[in-house]
Amino acid sequence: SKPQDQYEPSLTTLGQQQMAVPGAPEGVPAMTQAEFDEANTIYFERCAGCHGVLRKGATGKALTPDLTRELGYEYLHTFIEYGSPAGMPNWGTSGQLDARQVDLMARYVLQDPASPPEWGMPEMRDSWKVVVAPEDRPTEKQNDWDLENLFSVTLRDAGQIALIDGSSYEIKKVLDTGYAVHISRMSASGRYLMVIGRDAKVDMIDLWMKDPSIVATIKVGAEARSVETSKMKGWEDKYAIAGAYWPPQYVIMDGQTLEPLKIVSTRGNIYDEQTYHPEPRVAAILSSHYRPEFLVNIKETGKIQLVDYTDLKNLKITEIEAERFLHDGGLDSTKRYFITAANARGKLVVIDTKEGKLAAITDTGGETPHPGRGANFEHPTFGPVWATSHLGDDSVALIGTDPEGHPDSAWKIVDSFPALGGGSLFVKTYPGSNHLYVDATLNPEPSISGAVAVFKIDEMKGDGSDPEILTLPITEWAGITEGQPRVVQGEFNKDGTEIWFSVWNGKDQQSAIVVVDDKTLELKHVIKDERLVTPTGKFNVKNTQGDIY
Ligand code: DHE
């Protein structure tokens, strides 16, 4: 099990510090302190990401007591047990929460929310540790690993990442990190791997060491999802940035040591109504290839900040009015445009990172777009397009991304067609591949959440007819029969010849990674290992370094 870092207060403790002693208002089921603490931890680990720390809602519905008490215990219990096709996971029937915990959570959301404390420079500096100083690190690569083909795989509930070799499928190393690492990002040089836990712990791994290890670590808040490094020419590996959900802020750090240099709060007014929001969380962060800037999505207020990192003392931020509920997104194939989902608004926002301006806001025609980083390919009719699937329905939407060569299609939804079902999280293809892959991870139906849809790009007609869906039975290929394993997030190897899918099962159940041959769509390999606990995100070093997707 994972050693608890001594400086790292648990989320339960964070919640407790300011939590009123639970005495239930009239009509609200009572909870003991121990029950409230347990539910509070489950809430932070499972629910806060969608519903917000203050329970004001975003990807998920608002769960403030005025609303939950209106809905009542029975309704909440059923929702938590069975989920909904619109994206609420079926926590009970999937076995992720047991009957006692479902009851606990239904009672918990009827109570007043706990508000965790702030996390400023003193707390960050206390948590910051340089394990190996830059001058004590190797000056050249000291191992024989094929770094470009290495995959950093999140072992979500174990609080670890696995480094897996892309040709031998061997687990080279498992590292203890923060809890439920959300993403891995590579530094521009391809040397440093940055990971961020849901608990806002950032770890920096030096892949040049004989035995790649964590060389610096810091905790940037209580809840977080994003980390990135400076990629502009001349600024490679100079800075890192991490965005937090709680407190709502981001921090710019030294790219060699993670020393915290500048914290920027994102609290402020919603872009259109111009009313104050106490919890505008930092969602996706990307690094511009055209300017020395980080692109920071601020979810609840609907703003995208372009943060110029050339002069941190006289920080220049371009703030773009975009759309509320900004979440994930990625670059187009030229890396000039950033396309990102305002998920609860059903929209895509396009930023021109060269001009530093809004290029377009487009309705996807679907419910809750969730692209991950999206998928770039050359459509036979519409030229370069970028794809997203949806959490709330089965549709895949394609947006034209070539304003020069295909001005008529640029930033318009040029086609939309059904995949396997709602609950999709990620789409994927690769330069040169003829396949677009679409998962349906959160679909309540096991035969759907356990499979992946594939579409042949050269057969996309663009005449309004739906392309044929090929279904890959990934869970069946993994040979896992227990639980409701969910297939999530395809990622290609360095040559673009294989795509890897996680088969994500319960913590005490068997999980796997299934490797598919991209040409033949046949099963190539199944990685099973007792260390592979709840694998979710997979990040190939080369693709992550070069923003290839
Ligand atoms: Fe994610 C990306 C937030 C649930 C796996 N997820 C992101 C990003 C954000 C985000 C803001 C973009 C980061 C960036 O690019 O800088 N995710 C959230 C949530 O708020 C949400 C909805 C709820 C929560 O409680 O966290 C959520 N995400 C999940 C999961 O349940 C997933 C499937 C499993 C897990 O590990 O928790 C999950 N999210 C991922 C992955 C990526 C991601 C694998 C990166 C995709 C990529 O290809 O880059």
PDB file of C-alpha atoms and ligand atoms in Angstrom, residues 44-51 59 91 154 156 180-185 198 223-228 245 281-286 299 326-329 343 370-374 391 425-428 441-442 488-491 504 534-539, ligand 1:
ATOM      1  CA  PHE A  44     -14.013  14.118  -2.633  1.00  0.00           C
ATOM      2  CA  GLU A  45     -12.727  11.008  -4.323  1.00  0.00           C
ATOM      3  CA  ARG A  46     -15.737  10.216  -6.501  1.00  0.00           C
ATOM      4  CA  CYS A  47     -18.176  13.098  -6.759  1.00  0.00           C
ATOM      5  CA  ALA A  48     -16.512  16.499  -6.300  1.00  0.00           C
ATOM      6  CA  GLY A  49     -14.991  16.388  -9.785  1.00  0.00           C
ATOM      7  CA  CYS A  50     -18.395  16.714 -11.422  1.00  0.00           C
ATOM      8  CA  HIS A  51     -20.521  18.319  -8.719  1.00  0.00           C
ATOM      9  CA  THR A  59     -20.457  18.633 -15.339  1.00  0.00           C
ATOM     10  CA  TRP A  91     -22.242   3.574  -8.407  1.00  0.00           C
ATOM     11  CA  THR A 154      -2.522   5.841 -14.181  1.00  0.00           C
ATOM     12  CA  ARG A 156      -6.143   5.234 -10.246  1.00  0.00           C
ATOM     13  CA  ALA A 180      -5.800   8.934  -8.749  1.00  0.00           C
ATOM     14  CA  VAL A 181      -3.301  10.635 -11.035  1.00  0.00           C
ATOM     15  CA  HIS A 182      -5.454  12.410 -13.572  1.00  0.00           C
ATOM     16  CA  ILE A 183      -3.016  13.134 -16.354  1.00  0.00           C
ATOM     17  CA  SER A 184       0.647  12.670 -17.244  1.00  0.00           C
ATOM     18  CA  ARG A 185       2.381  15.330 -19.307  1.00  0.00           C
ATOM     19  CA  ARG A 198      -6.684  14.233  -7.762  1.00  0.00           C
ATOM     20  CA  GLU A 223      -8.218  18.864  -5.585  1.00  0.00           C
ATOM     21  CA  ALA A 224      -6.695  19.146  -9.040  1.00  0.00           C
ATOM     22  CA  ARG A 225      -6.756  17.759 -12.575  1.00  0.00           C
ATOM     23  CA  SER A 226      -4.166  19.507 -14.757  1.00  0.00           C
ATOM     24  CA  VAL A 227      -0.426  19.957 -15.157  1.00  0.00           C
ATOM     25  CA  GLU A 228       1.621  21.175 -18.125  1.00  0.00           C
ATOM     26  CA  TYR A 245     -10.141  22.600  -8.557  1.00  0.00           C
ATOM     27  CA  ARG A 281     -12.116  25.581 -11.199  1.00  0.00           C
ATOM     28  CA  VAL A 282      -9.124  25.174 -13.452  1.00  0.00           C
ATOM     29  CA  ALA A 283      -9.802  22.495 -16.061  1.00  0.00           C
ATOM     30  CA  ALA A 284      -7.516  21.721 -19.042  1.00  0.00           C
ATOM     31  CA  ILE A 285      -4.195  23.536 -19.402  1.00  0.00           C
ATOM     32  CA  LEU A 286      -2.218  23.409 -22.655  1.00  0.00           C
ATOM     33  CA  LYS A 299     -14.576  26.271 -15.948  1.00  0.00           C
ATOM     34  CA  LEU A 326     -14.990  24.704 -20.049  1.00  0.00           C
ATOM     35  CA  HIS A 327     -13.506  21.262 -19.545  1.00  0.00           C
ATOM     36  CA  ASP A 328     -11.109  19.341 -21.804  1.00  0.00           C
ATOM     37  CA  GLY A 329      -9.727  19.869 -25.282  1.00  0.00           C
ATOM     38  CA  ASN A 343     -19.399  20.649 -21.860  1.00  0.00           C
ATOM     39  CA  HIS A 370     -16.210  15.242 -23.945  1.00  0.00           C
ATOM     40  CA  PRO A 371     -13.289  15.126 -26.392  1.00  0.00           C
ATOM     41  CA  GLY A 372     -10.323  14.396 -24.148  1.00  0.00           C
ATOM     42  CA  ARG A 373      -7.746  15.914 -26.437  1.00  0.00           C
ATOM     43  CA  GLY A 374      -9.877  15.133 -29.488  1.00  0.00           C
ATOM     44  CA  LEU A 391     -21.067  12.070 -22.445  1.00  0.00           C
ATOM     45  CA  LEU A 425     -15.255   9.938 -22.710  1.00  0.00           C
ATOM     46  CA  PHE A 426     -12.559   9.740 -25.375  1.00  0.00           C
ATOM     47  CA  VAL A 427     -11.999   9.540 -29.122  1.00  0.00           C
ATOM     48  CA  LYS A 428      -8.689   8.685 -30.741  1.00  0.00           C
ATOM     49  CA  THR A 441     -16.888   4.187 -20.672  1.00  0.00           C
ATOM     50  CA  LEU A 442     -19.718   5.453 -18.506  1.00  0.00           C
ATOM     51  CA  VAL A 488     -11.434   3.760 -21.362  1.00  0.00           C
ATOM     52  CA  GLN A 489      -9.136   6.069 -23.353  1.00  0.00           C
ATOM     53  CA  GLY A 490      -7.311   4.694 -26.363  1.00  0.00           C
ATOM     54  CA  GLU A 491      -3.684   5.736 -26.744  1.00  0.00           C
ATOM     55  CA  TRP A 504     -10.873  -0.472 -15.783  1.00  0.00           C
ATOM     56  CA  THR A 534      -7.634   0.281 -11.847  1.00  0.00           C
ATOM     57  CA  PRO A 535      -5.709   1.480 -14.919  1.00  0.00           C
ATOM     58  CA  THR A 536      -7.315   4.515 -16.576  1.00  0.00           C
ATOM     59  CA  GLY A 537      -5.308   7.157 -18.507  1.00  0.00           C
ATOM     60  CA  LYS A 538      -2.327   6.106 -20.645  1.00  0.00           C
ATOM     61  CA  PHE A 539       0.170   8.589 -21.980  1.00  0.00           C
TER      62      PHE A 539
HETATM   63 FE1  DHE B   1     -10.803  13.411 -16.366  1.00  0.00          FE
HETATM   64  C1  DHE B   1      -8.565  14.685 -18.652  1.00  0.00           C
HETATM   65  C2  DHE B   1     -11.461  16.530 -15.257  1.00  0.00           C
HETATM   66  C3  DHE B   1     -13.397  12.170 -14.564  1.00  0.00           C
HETATM   67  C4  DHE B   1      -9.707  10.252 -16.944  1.00  0.00           C
HETATM   68  N1  DHE B   1     -10.155  15.269 -16.884  1.00  0.00           N
HETATM   69  C5  DHE B   1      -9.239  15.590 -17.862  1.00  0.00           C
HETATM   70  C6  DHE B   1      -9.072  17.017 -17.904  1.00  0.00           C
HETATM   71  C7  DHE B   1      -9.885  17.535 -16.928  1.00  0.00           C
HETATM   72  C8  DHE B   1     -10.566  16.441 -16.291  1.00  0.00           C
HETATM   73  C9  DHE B   1     -10.036  18.996 -16.571  1.00  0.00           C
HETATM   74  C10 DHE B   1      -8.170  17.786 -18.845  1.00  0.00           C
HETATM   75  C11 DHE B   1      -6.822  17.961 -18.237  1.00  0.00           C
HETATM   76  C12 DHE B   1      -5.864  18.699 -19.157  1.00  0.00           C
HETATM   77  O1  DHE B   1      -5.866  18.409 -20.370  1.00  0.00           O
HETATM   78  O2  DHE B   1      -5.120  19.561 -18.674  1.00  0.00           O
HETATM   79  N2  DHE B   1     -12.235  14.207 -15.169  1.00  0.00           N
HETATM   80  C13 DHE B   1     -12.309  15.514 -14.835  1.00  0.00           C
HETATM   81  C14 DHE B   1     -13.430  15.726 -13.960  1.00  0.00           C
HETATM   82  O3  DHE B   1     -13.736  16.809 -13.378  1.00  0.00           O
HETATM   83  C15 DHE B   1     -14.223  14.485 -13.957  1.00  0.00           C
HETATM   84  C16 DHE B   1     -15.413  14.702 -14.854  1.00  0.00           C
HETATM   85  C17 DHE B   1     -14.822  14.054 -12.656  1.00  0.00           C
HETATM   86  C18 DHE B   1     -13.865  13.724 -11.572  1.00  0.00           C
HETATM   87  O4  DHE B   1     -14.320  13.410 -10.479  1.00  0.00           O
HETATM   88  O5  DHE B   1     -12.661  13.766 -11.772  1.00  0.00           O
HETATM   89  C19 DHE B   1     -13.225  13.514 -14.581  1.00  0.00           C
HETATM   90  N3  DHE B   1     -11.456  11.521 -15.846  1.00  0.00           N
HETATM   91  C20 DHE B   1     -12.515  11.248 -15.084  1.00  0.00           C
HETATM   92  C21 DHE B   1     -12.636   9.835 -14.835  1.00  0.00           C
HETATM   93  O6  DHE B   1     -13.528   9.252 -14.135  1.00  0.00           O
HETATM   94  C22 DHE B   1     -11.568   9.153 -15.604  1.00  0.00           C
HETATM   95  C23 DHE B   1     -12.205   8.342 -16.715  1.00  0.00           C
HETATM   96  C24 DHE B   1     -10.738   8.175 -14.784  1.00  0.00           C
HETATM   97  C25 DHE B   1      -9.860   8.766 -13.753  1.00  0.00           C
HETATM   98  O7  DHE B   1      -8.669   8.432 -13.814  1.00  0.00           O
HETATM   99  O8  DHE B   1     -10.321   9.500 -12.880  1.00  0.00           O
HETATM  100  C26 DHE B   1     -10.830  10.361 -16.163  1.00  0.00           C
HETATM  101  N4  DHE B   1      -9.404  12.619 -17.580  1.00  0.00           N
HETATM  102  C27 DHE B   1      -9.095  11.293 -17.652  1.00  0.00           C
HETATM  103  C28 DHE B   1      -8.030  11.114 -18.610  1.00  0.00           C
HETATM  104  C29 DHE B   1      -7.700  12.377 -19.117  1.00  0.00           C
HETATM  105  C30 DHE B   1      -8.578  13.314 -18.447  1.00  0.00           C
HETATM  106  C31 DHE B   1      -7.435   9.763 -18.999  1.00  0.00           C
HETATM  107  C32 DHE B   1      -6.640  12.728 -20.155  1.00  0.00           C
HETATM  108  C33 DHE B   1      -7.062  12.347 -21.520  1.00  0.00           C
HETATM  109  C34 DHE B   1      -6.015  12.607 -22.570  1.00  0.00           C
HETATM  110  O9  DHE B   1      -6.008  11.828 -23.549  1.00  0.00           O
HETATM  111  O10 DHE B   1      -5.227  13.574 -22.454  1.00  0.00           O
END
